[in-house]
């Protein structure tokens, strides 16, 4: 399995508290299972490695309680993976009982992995606990974050025989590692519990000791490790020995995958080119570089950047893989553009607070409007990634050095511009702060928050904030789900050859104007046969009580053949009785199609029978 995001959306609030309900995102009950470049997300019991031999590389696994668990008779190897704790709990729980299964040679092995908490982690997360008394978990060359407490490992319950489980940490680093507590160990005698044992030792491993390299070696060589299983290894599709790792390498997600061998090669005798992995880029503002985030980013499981544009610039062109750009909470004052060759990008917050949707954690903000002079590139957004220290002014705070460059246009004013296909954003706030104050009144300056000039883009749970021309669908097909769009004048506009579909979204009117302005002219673009804006089960309401009723229209035709459909929408009193308007006095009102179907509310057509036919 390559480049797949797997989520179980059952959250802690579904059971009252984190850890009360198992909710598996992925269960693997099979032999010779491989996952490369995937993202597995859940809360309790996220990844269930049930049985067999399994190999995970460059994969992100999120959860809180028993994030990775499984057995008996499972040999699972994790190479250059990120295991993220979202709350108090345990990273691993291994099932191995030699009393009932004397031939069980199973183990969990983690090499060059990172065990860290997200910014929302509240409480310690132990490296593991023994589901059964002979559990075996081995960490080698791993980074252990500060979310791991000094004790490191936990018991299953009070009856656990702590002399039998094998929990190793070999050459691990980080604030939660055994090395970080070695000086404390020698003085206080408190650190890892005595259940941490070495297989060659008759007695428990004492504080500060690590297993010898010879003891660990059989577990770090993949053929040897999988040969421990009683399952026949002939014809194994597993790769050879895992490549060495280094804390100084430039992110293992940027290195090639081991080849995926086909069980049955094509008849031509050549195997297809292996799919490239998902890559994880983490954006951390300078203000957030504490011991957790900074070390997490530099360990070698992800690439770290200070700003969103910097991360996008590092994406490999060509679209052969998906790149996940996970952004730490904060406000990023920068203008971002995704060029057409940077396809297949997923932009999302790096963490989601427990019980929240994540919306509002990450804000990408800029201040630009038509007629405003541009600044030179050295001072526009190069220092992106820091939090805004204060509010922006209409004169702009993006630069200290100005040049006599050209002014912004509607097209170039966008805070965030998507020009590459297959882009997805989740839980991001996009804002253009150029508002009515910048021009003396609402509607005098176009100031785009997001422009989409691409095919098959998608936005989930995002916010688009602006005044005039907030959301610009320049061309292509774009999907919006559970989003919020705010503005006053033509704040959802675009075309020609633009198709937008809004499902369950909030459309918020901030002042006098028009909600939509769709451009479609069959005389000029005869192939624009499917261009339209469709709003399904959306709400159109005023932003607050200060916005007067009957001050806005649902739309006006930017082109003579404009098409806008509202289905099952709730339309508030902020919309005028006539509903729709003409572009100007020369508009041929017989050609646009403004349709309302099964809409409700005081601003809907059912409440105003007098709307002209083309505004039905």
XYZ file of C-alpha atoms in Angstrom:
616
model
C 0.000 0.000 0.000
C 1.487 3.321 -1.080
C 0.448 6.954 -0.545
C -2.828 6.295 1.283
C -4.364 8.266 4.156
C -6.487 6.041 6.434
C -8.613 7.613 9.171
C -10.994 6.381 11.850
C -12.918 9.526 12.777
C -14.257 8.191 16.085
C -12.936 10.717 18.587
C -12.494 10.669 22.368
C -15.731 12.602 22.813
C -17.554 9.644 21.235
C -16.784 7.648 24.362
C -16.535 10.393 26.914
C -12.752 10.300 27.387
C -9.647 9.407 25.468
C -8.948 5.712 25.837
C -12.429 4.453 26.546
C -13.131 3.158 23.064
C -10.968 1.224 20.640
C -11.368 2.608 17.139
C -9.000 0.933 14.688
C -8.021 2.804 11.536
C -6.073 -0.077 9.964
C -5.962 -3.779 10.841
C -3.420 -5.990 9.091
C -4.064 -9.736 9.315
C -1.815 -11.173 6.661
C 1.722 -12.053 5.743
C 4.202 -9.933 3.771
C 2.260 -6.702 4.238
C 4.012 -3.459 3.219
C 2.987 0.168 3.698
C 5.032 3.027 2.253
C 4.399 6.732 2.643
C 0.993 6.361 4.293
C -0.775 8.343 7.010
C -2.807 6.369 9.586
C -4.906 8.527 11.890
C -7.046 7.697 14.898
C -7.164 7.918 18.685
C -7.186 4.602 20.572
C -5.796 1.479 18.891
C -5.042 3.253 15.600
C -2.942 0.500 13.985
C -3.756 -3.142 14.753
C -0.911 -5.363 13.530
C -2.809 -8.586 14.088
C -0.668 -11.348 12.612
C 2.093 -12.011 10.103
C 5.166 -10.162 8.864
C 4.674 -6.469 8.213
C 6.902 -3.643 7.034
C 6.140 0.073 7.403
C 8.340 2.813 5.983
C 8.031 6.609 5.969
C 4.557 6.316 7.452
C 2.893 8.613 9.987
C 0.772 6.958 12.706
C -1.329 9.156 15.025
C -3.228 8.309 18.175
C -3.237 8.454 21.959
C -3.843 5.093 23.708
C -2.099 1.923 22.447
C -1.457 3.659 19.124
C 0.259 0.577 17.652
C -0.804 -2.769 19.070
C -1.009 -6.379 17.995
C -0.022 -9.986 18.260
C 0.449 -12.801 18.874
C 2.737 -14.106 16.110
C 3.385 -10.719 14.520
C 6.759 -9.409 13.345
C 6.333 -5.711 12.523
C 9.231 -3.540 11.375
C 8.893 0.271 11.287
C 11.561 2.182 9.392
C 11.789 5.988 9.376
C 8.225 6.408 10.603
C 6.695 9.157 12.747
C 4.501 8.047 15.629
C 2.525 10.993 16.992
C 0.796 11.073 20.360
C -2.307 13.256 20.566
C -2.953 12.697 24.266
C -2.095 10.791 27.422
C -1.508 7.121 26.658
C 0.972 4.656 25.179
C 2.705 4.363 21.839
C 2.819 0.537 21.678
C 1.151 -2.539 23.153
C 2.570 -5.902 22.135
C 0.924 -9.307 22.692
C 3.355 -12.195 23.224
C 2.908 -15.025 25.748
C 5.369 -17.924 25.529
C 3.325 -19.944 27.982
C 0.419 -20.273 25.544
C 2.421 -19.781 22.316
C 5.941 -21.131 22.938
C 7.038 -20.612 19.306
C 5.964 -16.959 19.078
C 9.088 -15.088 17.893
C 7.190 -11.862 17.341
C 8.368 -8.338 18.091
C 7.845 -4.698 17.224
C 11.035 -3.108 15.873
C 11.412 0.616 15.274
C 14.482 1.855 13.461
C 15.188 5.544 12.818
C 11.692 6.515 13.934
C 10.420 9.508 15.926
C 8.131 9.231 18.950
C 6.738 12.693 19.621
C 3.667 14.545 20.761
C 1.680 17.008 18.740
C 1.227 20.574 19.988
C -2.089 19.475 21.516
C -0.659 16.571 23.526
C -1.764 16.818 27.138
C -0.117 14.410 29.524
C 2.620 11.789 29.172
C 2.696 9.080 26.549
C 4.673 5.971 27.502
C 6.701 4.112 24.906
C 4.726 0.957 25.548
C 3.140 -1.542 27.904
C 3.026 -5.349 27.731
C -0.322 -6.670 26.534
C 1.048 -10.059 27.558
C 3.993 -10.880 29.762
C 6.575 -11.729 27.057
C 5.987 -8.596 24.962
C 8.988 -7.446 22.937
C 9.477 -3.883 21.618
C 12.829 -2.654 20.297
C 13.770 0.935 19.509
C 17.037 1.538 17.648
C 18.474 4.892 16.572
C 15.141 6.565 17.334
C 14.274 10.051 18.485
C 12.169 10.128 21.666
C 10.400 13.395 22.356
C 9.659 15.165 25.598
C 6.122 13.747 25.761
C 7.702 10.472 26.974
C 8.089 10.599 30.764
C 11.201 9.699 32.685
C 9.897 6.207 33.468
C 9.568 5.513 29.768
C 7.486 2.323 29.860
C 4.372 1.306 31.736
C 2.820 -1.848 33.175
C -0.375 -3.378 31.828
C -1.797 -3.569 35.352
C -0.734 -4.341 38.898
C -0.365 -8.074 38.175
C 2.215 -7.629 35.393
C 5.327 -9.781 35.833
C 7.857 -7.044 35.101
C 10.752 -9.505 34.766
C 9.542 -10.944 31.445
C 8.782 -8.169 28.913
C 11.660 -6.989 26.705
C 11.708 -3.243 26.103
C 14.940 -1.989 24.546
C 16.265 1.417 23.614
C 19.433 1.162 21.571
C 21.331 4.334 20.704
C 18.219 6.537 20.956
C 18.306 10.302 21.414
C 15.952 13.085 22.400
C 14.621 14.638 25.623
C 12.582 11.542 26.415
C 15.343 9.010 25.782
C 17.172 7.020 28.434
C 20.369 8.910 27.565
C 18.743 12.205 28.424
C 18.045 10.929 31.934
C 21.341 9.136 32.525
C 22.714 11.806 34.846
C 19.489 11.765 36.812
C 19.572 7.994 36.941
C 22.963 7.842 38.617
C 21.923 10.186 41.399
C 18.280 9.472 42.029
C 17.986 5.869 40.952
C 14.724 6.626 39.190
C 14.114 6.209 35.510
C 13.126 3.237 33.377
C 11.360 0.499 35.362
C 13.221 -2.730 36.023
C 11.050 -4.584 33.515
C 13.400 -3.308 30.788
C 15.481 -6.431 30.200
C 18.187 -7.707 27.914
C 17.640 -11.153 26.343
C 21.125 -12.282 27.400
C 20.679 -11.159 30.967
C 19.369 -13.423 33.709
C 18.313 -10.400 35.747
C 16.551 -7.150 34.870
C 18.519 -4.518 32.991
C 19.413 -1.757 35.379
C 19.138 1.970 34.822
C 21.426 3.446 32.182
C 22.279 0.193 30.399
C 21.527 -0.502 26.784
C 21.572 -3.844 24.948
C 24.801 -4.676 23.186
C 25.011 -4.159 19.406
C 25.302 -7.893 18.881
C 22.019 -8.430 20.676
C 20.183 -5.897 18.521
C 21.720 -6.835 15.165
C 19.412 -9.782 14.335
C 16.399 -7.540 14.770
C 17.722 -4.747 12.530
C 18.503 -6.995 9.573
C 15.160 -7.463 7.848
C 15.659 -10.975 6.417
C 16.959 -12.179 9.779
C 14.134 -10.485 11.661
C 11.403 -11.917 9.467
C 13.100 -15.308 9.508
C 12.384 -15.390 13.229
C 8.792 -16.101 12.263
C 7.757 -19.720 11.786
C 6.241 -18.678 8.440
C 8.273 -19.818 5.434
C 10.296 -16.885 4.103
C 10.861 -18.286 0.617
C 9.878 -15.819 -2.052
C 9.529 -13.020 0.461
C 8.624 -9.675 -1.061
C 10.308 -7.794 1.766
C 13.239 -5.524 1.012
C 16.742 -6.281 2.155
C 18.465 -4.823 5.199
C 17.154 -1.402 6.138
C 19.560 1.354 5.114
C 21.434 3.067 7.934
C 20.015 6.275 9.314
C 21.543 9.421 10.686
C 20.114 12.233 12.741
C 21.854 14.631 10.351
C 20.353 13.353 7.116
C 18.127 15.619 5.083
C 14.865 13.808 5.764
C 14.489 10.133 4.831
C 11.187 10.881 3.136
C 13.273 12.438 0.427
C 15.192 9.198 -0.240
C 14.063 6.468 -2.644
C 11.979 3.581 -1.392
C 13.310 0.061 -1.528
C 11.865 -1.560 -4.636
C 8.461 -3.153 -4.349
C 8.866 -6.572 -5.950
C 5.875 -7.958 -7.776
C 4.749 -11.472 -6.872
C 3.782 -12.016 -10.527
C 5.799 -9.815 -12.898
C 4.140 -8.674 -16.143
C 4.416 -10.958 -19.119
C 6.967 -8.609 -20.694
C 9.327 -9.576 -17.903
C 9.733 -6.088 -16.462
C 8.302 -4.831 -13.217
C 6.442 -1.536 -13.228
C 8.162 1.470 -11.723
C 7.441 1.601 -8.002
C 5.184 4.387 -6.841
C 6.979 7.084 -4.898
C 6.056 7.646 -1.265
C 4.028 10.348 0.316
C 6.376 12.976 1.683
C 5.765 14.815 4.935
C 6.886 18.424 5.225
C 6.423 20.182 8.562
C 6.110 23.957 8.774
C 7.165 25.379 12.144
C 7.194 29.127 12.841
C 10.318 30.427 14.535
C 8.297 31.332 17.621
C 7.264 27.684 18.052
C 10.740 26.173 18.067
C 10.718 24.716 21.547
C 12.459 21.487 22.489
C 9.601 19.370 21.183
C 8.841 20.829 17.783
C 12.375 21.734 16.808
C 13.854 18.342 17.646
C 10.927 16.539 16.104
C 11.517 18.325 12.848
C 15.257 17.847 12.701
C 15.415 14.159 13.524
C 15.137 12.943 9.963
C 11.576 11.709 9.655
C 10.317 14.947 8.134
C 11.639 18.053 6.473
C 11.288 21.286 8.392
C 10.470 24.722 6.999
C 9.794 28.148 8.459
C 6.991 29.099 6.087
C 4.370 27.592 3.828
C 5.872 28.968 0.613
C 9.275 27.637 1.582
C 7.787 24.161 1.970
C 5.988 24.396 -1.378
C 9.181 25.503 -3.099
C 10.831 22.289 -1.870
C 8.150 20.004 -3.331
C 9.510 17.880 -6.124
C 7.866 18.835 -9.431
C 6.108 16.317 -11.588
C 3.370 14.991 -9.316
C 4.753 11.453 -8.922
C 3.835 11.369 -5.232
C 1.654 13.116 -2.678
C 3.312 15.672 -0.440
C 1.682 16.351 2.924
C 2.523 19.806 4.281
C 1.586 19.820 7.964
C 1.625 23.307 9.472
C 2.146 24.046 13.145
C -0.458 26.353 14.726
C 0.136 30.027 14.118
C -0.478 32.942 11.778
C 1.729 32.984 8.696
C 1.895 36.415 7.078
C 2.978 35.564 3.561
C 1.729 35.379 0.016
C 1.721 31.789 -1.185
C 1.649 30.456 -4.736
C 1.615 26.807 -5.795
C 3.024 26.682 -9.351
C 1.515 24.343 -11.913
C 4.297 21.733 -11.648
C 3.835 21.174 -7.888
C 0.880 18.814 -8.103
C -0.641 16.509 -5.460
C -0.140 18.612 -2.335
C -2.169 18.132 0.847
C -2.067 21.131 3.210
C -3.350 20.655 6.753
C -2.651 21.610 10.378
C 0.057 19.572 12.052
C -2.244 18.830 14.974
C -5.890 19.006 15.896
C -6.925 19.979 19.391
C -8.953 17.320 21.176
C -12.660 17.834 20.492
C -12.083 20.554 17.874
C -12.124 20.612 14.097
C -8.720 22.237 13.784
C -10.129 25.242 11.932
C -8.435 28.417 13.115
C -5.185 26.812 14.254
C -3.395 27.780 11.043
C -3.997 31.148 9.367
C -2.331 32.262 6.149
C -2.710 36.028 5.907
C -1.683 38.720 3.431
C -2.644 42.302 2.639
C -2.890 43.174 -1.045
C -5.517 44.780 -3.254
C -5.801 46.181 -6.759
C -3.850 49.392 -7.116
C -1.546 48.719 -4.186
C 2.136 48.964 -5.117
C 4.118 45.754 -4.962
C 7.331 45.468 -3.019
C 10.454 43.787 -4.246
C 10.756 40.033 -3.740
C 13.446 40.370 -1.085
C 10.988 41.924 1.324
C 7.611 40.500 0.406
C 7.297 37.129 2.058
C 10.779 35.761 2.431
C 10.643 35.718 6.207
C 7.407 33.795 6.257
C 6.520 31.572 9.111
C 6.605 33.879 12.107
C 3.518 34.950 13.945
C 2.143 38.384 13.291
C 3.215 40.618 16.121
C 0.488 43.155 15.540
C -2.347 43.975 13.179
C -1.699 44.964 9.596
C -2.408 48.412 8.298
C -3.685 49.451 4.921
C -0.248 50.653 3.966
C 0.977 47.090 4.446
C 3.401 45.474 6.862
C 4.950 42.965 4.519
C 8.117 44.890 3.820
C 10.502 47.469 5.079
C 12.004 48.195 1.696
C 9.766 49.224 -1.197
C 10.487 49.541 -4.872
C 8.687 51.206 -7.690
C 7.317 47.876 -8.908
C 3.943 47.413 -10.542
C 0.714 47.423 -8.606
C -1.308 44.375 -7.675
C -4.109 43.204 -9.936
C -7.095 41.087 -8.951
C -5.211 38.031 -10.200
C -1.991 38.773 -8.292
C -3.585 40.038 -5.082
C -4.427 36.516 -3.858
C -3.100 35.551 -0.454
C -3.036 31.924 -1.594
C -2.917 30.918 -5.266
C -3.410 27.330 -6.461
C -2.106 26.706 -9.970
C -1.350 22.980 -9.642
C -3.858 20.160 -10.095
C -4.920 17.763 -7.318
C -4.475 20.213 -4.456
C -6.280 19.614 -1.141
C -6.502 21.805 1.963
C -8.005 20.817 5.314
C -8.757 23.104 8.248
C -6.822 26.171 7.016
C -7.891 29.827 7.310
C -7.030 31.958 4.283
C -7.414 35.715 4.673
C -6.819 38.907 2.741
C -6.947 41.704 5.304
C -7.402 44.488 2.740
C -10.910 45.604 3.669
C -13.230 48.569 3.304
C -10.883 50.816 5.277
C -8.237 50.500 2.571
C -10.409 52.108 -0.074
C -12.744 54.204 1.976
C -15.642 51.829 1.476
C -16.561 48.250 0.813
C -16.211 47.225 -2.797
C -13.665 49.736 -4.026
C -10.753 47.320 -4.193
C -10.509 43.680 -5.213
C -8.593 41.729 -2.579
C -8.526 37.963 -3.178
C -7.945 35.499 -0.332
C -7.696 32.373 -2.522
C -7.390 32.000 -6.287
C -7.748 28.594 -7.942
C -6.378 28.135 -11.459
C -6.269 24.345 -11.532
C -8.261 21.162 -11.906
C -9.565 18.874 -9.166
C -8.877 21.048 -6.149
C -10.621 20.418 -2.834
C -11.076 22.373 0.385
C -12.430 20.740 3.543
C -13.339 22.729 6.677
C -11.479 25.807 5.474
C -12.274 29.491 5.996
C -11.937 32.185 3.343
C -11.993 35.689 4.798
C -12.093 38.942 2.869
C -14.343 41.709 1.578
C -14.439 42.099 -2.194
C -13.538 39.118 -4.407
C -12.633 36.833 -1.494
C -12.718 33.543 -3.424
C -11.642 33.558 -7.074
C -12.281 30.384 -9.094
C -10.320 31.392 -12.133
C -10.718 28.099 -13.958
C -11.013 24.382 -13.276
C -13.129 22.214 -10.989
C -13.096 22.893 -7.252
C -14.923 21.148 -4.397
C -15.746 22.776 -1.056
C -17.061 20.813 1.939
C -18.016 22.324 5.311
C -16.204 25.564 4.513
C -16.927 29.197 5.415
C -16.655 32.078 2.943
C -16.977 35.694 4.098
C -17.180 38.896 2.082
C -19.383 41.639 0.704
C -18.922 42.369 -3.018
C -18.736 39.514 -5.558
C -16.957 37.528 -2.897
C -17.410 34.211 -4.719
C -16.580 34.811 -8.360
C -14.757 33.330 -11.321
C -14.701 31.951 -14.806
C -14.722 31.280 -17.622
C -14.515 27.470 -17.543
C -14.872 27.487 -13.775
C -16.880 24.886 -11.901
C -17.397 25.218 -8.177
C -19.416 22.952 -5.877
C -20.117 23.966 -2.270
C -21.552 21.279 0.017
C -22.745 22.170 3.513
C -20.859 25.464 3.538
C -21.505 28.760 5.324
C -21.685 31.814 3.073
C -21.417 34.905 5.263
C -22.345 38.404 4.100
C -20.303 41.164 5.736
C -21.950 44.131 4.017
C -23.768 45.543 0.995
C -23.018 43.765 -2.270
C -23.415 40.528 -4.222
C -22.576 37.010 -3.130
C -21.623 35.534 -6.522
C -20.397 36.743 -9.896
C -20.045 33.907 -12.396
C -18.409 34.468 -15.778
C -19.617 32.419 -18.728
C -19.972 33.672 -22.306
C -20.722 31.016 -24.927
C -20.160 33.477 -27.763
C -16.573 34.009 -26.645
C -15.919 30.555 -25.134
C -18.278 28.099 -26.894
C -16.644 25.085 -25.200
C -17.565 26.349 -21.732
C -20.535 24.003 -21.606
C -20.341 22.873 -17.977
C -19.242 26.015 -16.167
C -21.418 26.745 -13.105
C -21.492 27.474 -9.391
C -23.557 25.005 -7.328
C -24.453 25.460 -3.666
C -25.933 22.367 -2.021
C -27.340 22.471 1.531
C -25.504 25.702 2.322
C -26.506 28.662 4.472
C -26.364 32.322 3.398
C -26.556 34.630 6.393
C -25.302 37.958 7.720
C -22.023 37.940 9.603
C -23.481 39.742 12.649
C -26.459 41.911 13.699
C -24.705 45.079 12.528
C -25.226 43.996 8.899
C -28.635 45.448 7.874
C -31.309 43.192 6.347
C -31.998 43.261 2.592
C -28.568 44.655 1.757
C -27.204 41.920 -0.525
C -28.105 39.999 -3.665
C -27.344 36.352 -4.315
C -25.440 37.167 -7.468
C -25.041 38.995 -10.749
C -23.863 37.731 -14.149
C -20.251 38.606 -14.874
C -20.862 37.004 -18.280
C -24.159 36.793 -20.203
C -24.461 32.999 -19.785
C -23.668 32.835 -16.087
C -25.097 29.857 -14.149
C -25.623 29.636 -10.394
C -27.739 26.956 -8.695
C -28.836 26.911 -5.048
C -30.315 23.651 -3.799
C -31.694 23.070 -0.316
C -30.046 26.211 1.023
C -31.099 28.354 3.966
C -31.195 31.991 2.851
C -31.382 34.672 5.510
C -33.055 38.051 5.608
C -29.817 39.721 4.559
C -30.802 38.910 0.924
C -33.053 41.378 -0.890
C -36.487 40.393 -2.141
C -35.436 40.494 -5.799
C -32.720 37.972 -5.034
C -30.500 38.518 -8.051
C -29.231 41.507 -9.998
C -27.958 42.494 -13.441
C -24.334 43.363 -14.112
C -25.368 46.679 -15.615
C -28.176 48.232 -17.645
C -26.965 46.467 -20.817
C -27.312 42.953 -19.343
C -29.456 40.599 -21.441
C -31.560 39.171 -18.626
C -32.840 36.310 -20.792
C -29.519 34.447 -20.849
C -28.212 34.003 -17.258
C -29.562 31.107 -15.240
C -29.981 31.786 -11.540
C -31.882 28.864 -10.023
C -33.208 28.213 -6.528
C -34.548 24.777 -5.740
C -36.045 23.715 -2.416
C -34.446 26.635 -0.579
C -35.877 28.015 2.647
C -35.599 31.107 4.806
C -36.771 34.730 4.640
C -34.442 35.471 1.741
C -35.433 32.484 -0.407
C -37.447 32.735 -3.631
C -40.419 30.973 -2.019
C -40.798 33.997 0.219
C -40.676 36.375 -2.741
C -42.852 35.324 -5.664
C -42.085 38.498 -7.540
C -38.594 37.550 -8.662
C -38.018 37.889 -12.430
C -38.114 34.640 -14.457
C -34.336 34.444 -14.993
C -33.929 34.656 -11.247
C -36.323 31.802 -10.491
